[in-house]
CSV table of N, CA and C in Angstrom, one decimal:
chain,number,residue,atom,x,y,z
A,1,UNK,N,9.9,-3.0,-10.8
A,1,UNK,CA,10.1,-2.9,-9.4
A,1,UNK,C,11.5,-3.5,-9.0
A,2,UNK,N,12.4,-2.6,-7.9
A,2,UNK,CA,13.6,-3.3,-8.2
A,2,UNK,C,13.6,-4.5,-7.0
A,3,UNK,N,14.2,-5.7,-6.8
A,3,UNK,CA,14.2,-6.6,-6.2
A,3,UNK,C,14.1,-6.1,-4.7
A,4,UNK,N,14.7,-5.5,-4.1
A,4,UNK,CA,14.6,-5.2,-2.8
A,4,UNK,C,13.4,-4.4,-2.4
A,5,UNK,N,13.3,-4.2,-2.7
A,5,UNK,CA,11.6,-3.6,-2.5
A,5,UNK,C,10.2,-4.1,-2.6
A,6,UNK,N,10.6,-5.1,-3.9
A,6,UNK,CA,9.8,-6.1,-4.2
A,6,UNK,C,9.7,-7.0,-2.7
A,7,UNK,N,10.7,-7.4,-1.7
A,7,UNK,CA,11.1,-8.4,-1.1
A,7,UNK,C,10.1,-7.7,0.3
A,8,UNK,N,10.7,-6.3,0.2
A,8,UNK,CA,9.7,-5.6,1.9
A,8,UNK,C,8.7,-5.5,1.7
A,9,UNK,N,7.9,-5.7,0.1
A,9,UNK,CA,6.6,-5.3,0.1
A,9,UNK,C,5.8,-6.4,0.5
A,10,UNK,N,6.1,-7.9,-0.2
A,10,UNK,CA,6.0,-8.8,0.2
A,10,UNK,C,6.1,-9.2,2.1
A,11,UNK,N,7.0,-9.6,2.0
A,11,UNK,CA,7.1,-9.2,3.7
A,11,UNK,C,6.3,-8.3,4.3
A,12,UNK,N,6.0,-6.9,4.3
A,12,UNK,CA,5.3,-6.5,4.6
A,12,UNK,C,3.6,-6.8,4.4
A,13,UNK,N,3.3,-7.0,3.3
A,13,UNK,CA,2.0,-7.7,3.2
A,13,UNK,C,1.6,-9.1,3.7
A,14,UNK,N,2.5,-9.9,3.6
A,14,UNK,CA,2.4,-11.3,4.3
A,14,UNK,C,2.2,-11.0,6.3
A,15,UNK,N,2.9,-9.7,6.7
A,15,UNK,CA,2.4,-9.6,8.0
A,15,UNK,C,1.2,-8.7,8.1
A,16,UNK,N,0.6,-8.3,7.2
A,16,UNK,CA,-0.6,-7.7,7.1
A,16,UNK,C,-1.6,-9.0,6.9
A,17,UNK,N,-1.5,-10.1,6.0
A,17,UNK,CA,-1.8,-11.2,6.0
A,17,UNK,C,-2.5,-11.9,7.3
A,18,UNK,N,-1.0,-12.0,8.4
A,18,UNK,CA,-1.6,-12.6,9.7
A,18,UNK,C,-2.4,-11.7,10.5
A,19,UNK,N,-1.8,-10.2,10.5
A,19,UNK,CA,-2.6,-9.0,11.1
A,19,UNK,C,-4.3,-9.8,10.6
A,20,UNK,N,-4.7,-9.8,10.0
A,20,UNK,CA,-5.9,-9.9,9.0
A,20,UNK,C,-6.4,-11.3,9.7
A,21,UNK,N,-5.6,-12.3,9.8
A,21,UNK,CA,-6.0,-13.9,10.4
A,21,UNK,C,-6.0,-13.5,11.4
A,22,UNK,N,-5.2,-13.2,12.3
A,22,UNK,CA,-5.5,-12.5,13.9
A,22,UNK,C,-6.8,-12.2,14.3
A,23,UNK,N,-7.0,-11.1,13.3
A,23,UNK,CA,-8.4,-10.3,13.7
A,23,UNK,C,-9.5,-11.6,13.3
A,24,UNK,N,-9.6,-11.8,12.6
A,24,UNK,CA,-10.6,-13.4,12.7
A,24,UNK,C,-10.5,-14.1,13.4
A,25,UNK,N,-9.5,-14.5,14.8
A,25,UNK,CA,-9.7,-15.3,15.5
A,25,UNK,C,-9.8,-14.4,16.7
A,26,UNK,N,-9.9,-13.0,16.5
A,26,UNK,CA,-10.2,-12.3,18.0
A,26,UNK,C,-11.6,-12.3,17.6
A,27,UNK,N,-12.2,-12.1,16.5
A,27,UNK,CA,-14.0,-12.0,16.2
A,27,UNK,C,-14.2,-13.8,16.6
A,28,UNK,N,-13.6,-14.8,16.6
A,28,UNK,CA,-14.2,-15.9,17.1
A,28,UNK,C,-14.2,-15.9,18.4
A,29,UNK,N,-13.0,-15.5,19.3
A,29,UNK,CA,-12.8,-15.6,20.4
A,29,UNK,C,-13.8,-14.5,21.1
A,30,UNK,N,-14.5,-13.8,20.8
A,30,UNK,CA,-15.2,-13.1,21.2
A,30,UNK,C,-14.6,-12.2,22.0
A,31,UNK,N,-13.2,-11.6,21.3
A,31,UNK,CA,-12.2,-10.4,22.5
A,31,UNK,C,-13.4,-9.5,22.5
A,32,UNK,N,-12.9,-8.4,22.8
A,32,UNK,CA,-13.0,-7.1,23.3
A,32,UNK,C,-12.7,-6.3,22.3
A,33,UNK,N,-14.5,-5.4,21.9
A,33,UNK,CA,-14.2,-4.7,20.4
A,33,UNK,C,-13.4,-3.7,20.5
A,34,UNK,N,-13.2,-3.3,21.2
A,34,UNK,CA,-12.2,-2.1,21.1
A,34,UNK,C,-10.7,-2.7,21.2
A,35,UNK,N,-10.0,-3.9,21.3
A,35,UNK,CA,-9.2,-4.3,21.1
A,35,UNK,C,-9.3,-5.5,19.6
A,36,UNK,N,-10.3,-5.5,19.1
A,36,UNK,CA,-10.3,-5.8,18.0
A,36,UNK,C,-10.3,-4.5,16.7
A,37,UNK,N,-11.2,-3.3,17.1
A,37,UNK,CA,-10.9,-1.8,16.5
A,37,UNK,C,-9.6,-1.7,16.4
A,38,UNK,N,-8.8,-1.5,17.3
A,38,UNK,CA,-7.2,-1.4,17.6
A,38,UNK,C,-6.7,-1.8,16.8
A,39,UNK,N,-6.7,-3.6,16.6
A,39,UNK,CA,-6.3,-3.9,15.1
A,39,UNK,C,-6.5,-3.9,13.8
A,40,UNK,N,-7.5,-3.7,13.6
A,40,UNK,CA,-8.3,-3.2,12.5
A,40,UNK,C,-7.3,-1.7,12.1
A,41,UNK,N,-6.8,-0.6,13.1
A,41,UNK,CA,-6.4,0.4,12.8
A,41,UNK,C,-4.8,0.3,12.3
A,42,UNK,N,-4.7,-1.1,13.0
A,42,UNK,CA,-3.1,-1.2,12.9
A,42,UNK,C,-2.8,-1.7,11.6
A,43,UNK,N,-3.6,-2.9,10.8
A,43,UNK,CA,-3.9,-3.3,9.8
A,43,UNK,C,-4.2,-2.2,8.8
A,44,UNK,N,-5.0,-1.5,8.9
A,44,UNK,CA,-5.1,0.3,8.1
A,44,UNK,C,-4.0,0.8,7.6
A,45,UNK,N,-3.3,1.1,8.9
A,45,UNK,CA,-1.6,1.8,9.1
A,45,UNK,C,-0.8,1.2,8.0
A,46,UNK,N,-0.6,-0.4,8.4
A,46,UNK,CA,0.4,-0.8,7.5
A,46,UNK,C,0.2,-1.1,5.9
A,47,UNK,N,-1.2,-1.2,5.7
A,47,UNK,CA,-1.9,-1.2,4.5
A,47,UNK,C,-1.3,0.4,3.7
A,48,UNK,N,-1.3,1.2,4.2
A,48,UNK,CA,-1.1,2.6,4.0
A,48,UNK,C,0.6,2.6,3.7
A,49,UNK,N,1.0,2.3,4.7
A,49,UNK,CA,2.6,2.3,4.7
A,49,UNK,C,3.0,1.5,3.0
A,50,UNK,N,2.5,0.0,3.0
A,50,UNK,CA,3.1,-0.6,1.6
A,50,UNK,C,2.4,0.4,0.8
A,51,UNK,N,1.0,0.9,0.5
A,51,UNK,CA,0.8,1.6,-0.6
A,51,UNK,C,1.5,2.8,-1.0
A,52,UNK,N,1.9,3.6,0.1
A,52,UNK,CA,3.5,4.9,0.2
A,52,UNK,C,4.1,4.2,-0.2
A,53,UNK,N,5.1,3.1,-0.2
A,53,UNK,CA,6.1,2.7,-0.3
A,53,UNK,C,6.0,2.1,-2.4
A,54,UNK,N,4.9,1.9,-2.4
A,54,UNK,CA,4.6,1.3,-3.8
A,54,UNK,C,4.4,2.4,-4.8
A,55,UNK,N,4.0,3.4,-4.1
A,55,UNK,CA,3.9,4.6,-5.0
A,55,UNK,C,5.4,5.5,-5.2
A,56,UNK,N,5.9,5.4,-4.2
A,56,UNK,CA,6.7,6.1,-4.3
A,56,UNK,C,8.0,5.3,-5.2
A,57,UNK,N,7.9,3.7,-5.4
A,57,UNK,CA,8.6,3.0,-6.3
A,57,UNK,C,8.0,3.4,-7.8
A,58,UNK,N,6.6,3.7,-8.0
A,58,UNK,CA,6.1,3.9,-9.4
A,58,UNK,C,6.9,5.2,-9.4
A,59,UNK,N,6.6,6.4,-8.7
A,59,UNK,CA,7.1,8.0,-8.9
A,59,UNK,C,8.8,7.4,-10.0
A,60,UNK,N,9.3,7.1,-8.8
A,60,UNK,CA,11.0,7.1,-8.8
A,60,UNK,C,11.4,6.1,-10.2
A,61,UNK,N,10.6,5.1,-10.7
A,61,UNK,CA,10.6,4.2,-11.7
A,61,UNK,C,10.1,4.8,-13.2
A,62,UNK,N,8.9,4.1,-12.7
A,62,UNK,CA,8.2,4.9,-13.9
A,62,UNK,C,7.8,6.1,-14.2
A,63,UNK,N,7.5,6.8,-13.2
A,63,UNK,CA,7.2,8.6,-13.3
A,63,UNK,C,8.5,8.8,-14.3
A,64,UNK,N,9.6,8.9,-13.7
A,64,UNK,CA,11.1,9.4,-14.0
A,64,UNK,C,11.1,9.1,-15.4
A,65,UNK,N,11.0,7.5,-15.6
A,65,UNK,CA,11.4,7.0,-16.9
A,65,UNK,C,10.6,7.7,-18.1
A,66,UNK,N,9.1,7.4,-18.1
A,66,UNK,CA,8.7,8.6,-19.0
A,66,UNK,C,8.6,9.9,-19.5
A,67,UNK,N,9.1,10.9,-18.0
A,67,UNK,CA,9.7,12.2,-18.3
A,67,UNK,C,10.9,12.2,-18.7
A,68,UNK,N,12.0,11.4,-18.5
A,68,UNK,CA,13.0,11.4,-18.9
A,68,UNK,C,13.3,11.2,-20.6
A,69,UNK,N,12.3,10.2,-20.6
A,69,UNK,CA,11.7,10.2,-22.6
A,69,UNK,C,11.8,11.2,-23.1
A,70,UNK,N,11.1,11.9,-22.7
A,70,UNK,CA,10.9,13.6,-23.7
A,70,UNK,C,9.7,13.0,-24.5
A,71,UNK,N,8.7,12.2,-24.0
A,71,UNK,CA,7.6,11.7,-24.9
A,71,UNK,C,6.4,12.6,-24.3
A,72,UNK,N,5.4,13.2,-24.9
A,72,UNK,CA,5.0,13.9,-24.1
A,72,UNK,C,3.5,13.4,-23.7
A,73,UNK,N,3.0,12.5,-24.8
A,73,UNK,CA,2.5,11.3,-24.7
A,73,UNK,C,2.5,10.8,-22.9
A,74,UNK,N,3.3,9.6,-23.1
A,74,UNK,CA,3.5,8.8,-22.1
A,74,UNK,C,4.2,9.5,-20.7
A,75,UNK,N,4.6,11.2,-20.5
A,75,UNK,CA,4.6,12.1,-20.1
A,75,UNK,C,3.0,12.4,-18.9
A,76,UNK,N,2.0,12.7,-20.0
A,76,UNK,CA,0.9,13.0,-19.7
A,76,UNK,C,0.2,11.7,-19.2
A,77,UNK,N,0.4,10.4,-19.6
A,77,UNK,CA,-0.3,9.2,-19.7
A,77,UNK,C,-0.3,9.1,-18.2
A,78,UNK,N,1.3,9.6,-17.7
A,78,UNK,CA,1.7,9.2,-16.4
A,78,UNK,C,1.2,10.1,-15.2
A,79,UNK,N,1.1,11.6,-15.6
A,79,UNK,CA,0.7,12.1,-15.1
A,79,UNK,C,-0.9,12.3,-14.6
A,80,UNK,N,-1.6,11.7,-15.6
A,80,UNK,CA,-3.1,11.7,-15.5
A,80,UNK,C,-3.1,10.1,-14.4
A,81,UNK,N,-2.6,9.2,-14.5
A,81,UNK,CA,-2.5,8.1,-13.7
A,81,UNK,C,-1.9,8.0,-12.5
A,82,UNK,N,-1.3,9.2,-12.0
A,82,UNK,CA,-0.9,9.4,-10.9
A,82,UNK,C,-2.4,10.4,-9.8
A,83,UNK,N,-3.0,11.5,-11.1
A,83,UNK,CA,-3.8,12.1,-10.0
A,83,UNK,C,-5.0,11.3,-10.0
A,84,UNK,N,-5.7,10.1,-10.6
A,84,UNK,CA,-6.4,9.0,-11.1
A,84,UNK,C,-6.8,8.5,-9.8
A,85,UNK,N,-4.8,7.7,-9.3
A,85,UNK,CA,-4.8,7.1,-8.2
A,85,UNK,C,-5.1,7.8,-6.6
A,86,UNK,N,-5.0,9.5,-7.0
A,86,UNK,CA,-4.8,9.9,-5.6
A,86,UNK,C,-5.8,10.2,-5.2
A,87,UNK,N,-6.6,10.8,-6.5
A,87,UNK,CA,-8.4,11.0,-6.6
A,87,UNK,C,-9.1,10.0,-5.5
A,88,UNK,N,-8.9,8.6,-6.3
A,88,UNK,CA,-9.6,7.7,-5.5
A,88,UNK,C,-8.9,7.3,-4.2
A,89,UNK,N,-8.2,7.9,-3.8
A,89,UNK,CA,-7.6,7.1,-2.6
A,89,UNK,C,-8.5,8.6,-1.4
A,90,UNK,N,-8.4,9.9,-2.5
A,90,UNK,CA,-9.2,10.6,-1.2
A,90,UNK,C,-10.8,10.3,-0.9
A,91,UNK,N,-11.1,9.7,-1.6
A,91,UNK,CA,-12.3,9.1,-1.3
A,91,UNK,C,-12.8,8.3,0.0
């Protein structure tokens, strides 16, 4: 993963972090579920966003790198582990 990417993903997760603490102190404070829903959805969102962002660093990285091999092996290895991941994410 190259450094700058590494850096947003972090960042980005660490405010998914507080997003996540937030919503545990709107369930103490007894808000208003549908303003607790709300972040729950926004939390979702950004969850979704780092996982785009992480996949699209595997594609660009390692997808490339192994087709670029000419291995047809580690070719296929990558490609079966890409539809693996997308399988379970339609779930």
């Amino acid at each position: 993963m190259h450094r700058e990417n590494k850096a947003k993903l972090l960042n980005r997760l660490n405010r998914v972090e507080g997003q996540v603490r937030g919503i545990g102190r709107m369930v103490e404070d007894d808000r208003y579920c549908i303003d607790i829903l709300t972040q729950f959805q926004a939390v979702r969102a950004a969850l979704n966003k780092v996982e785009q962002e992480l996949l699209r660093e595997h594609i660009d990285h390692c997808v490339t790198t192994a087709f670029a091999s000419g291995d047809a092996a580690e070719q296929r290895a990558k490609a079966d582990e890409l539809v693996a991941i997308l399988q379970r994410s339609l779930r």
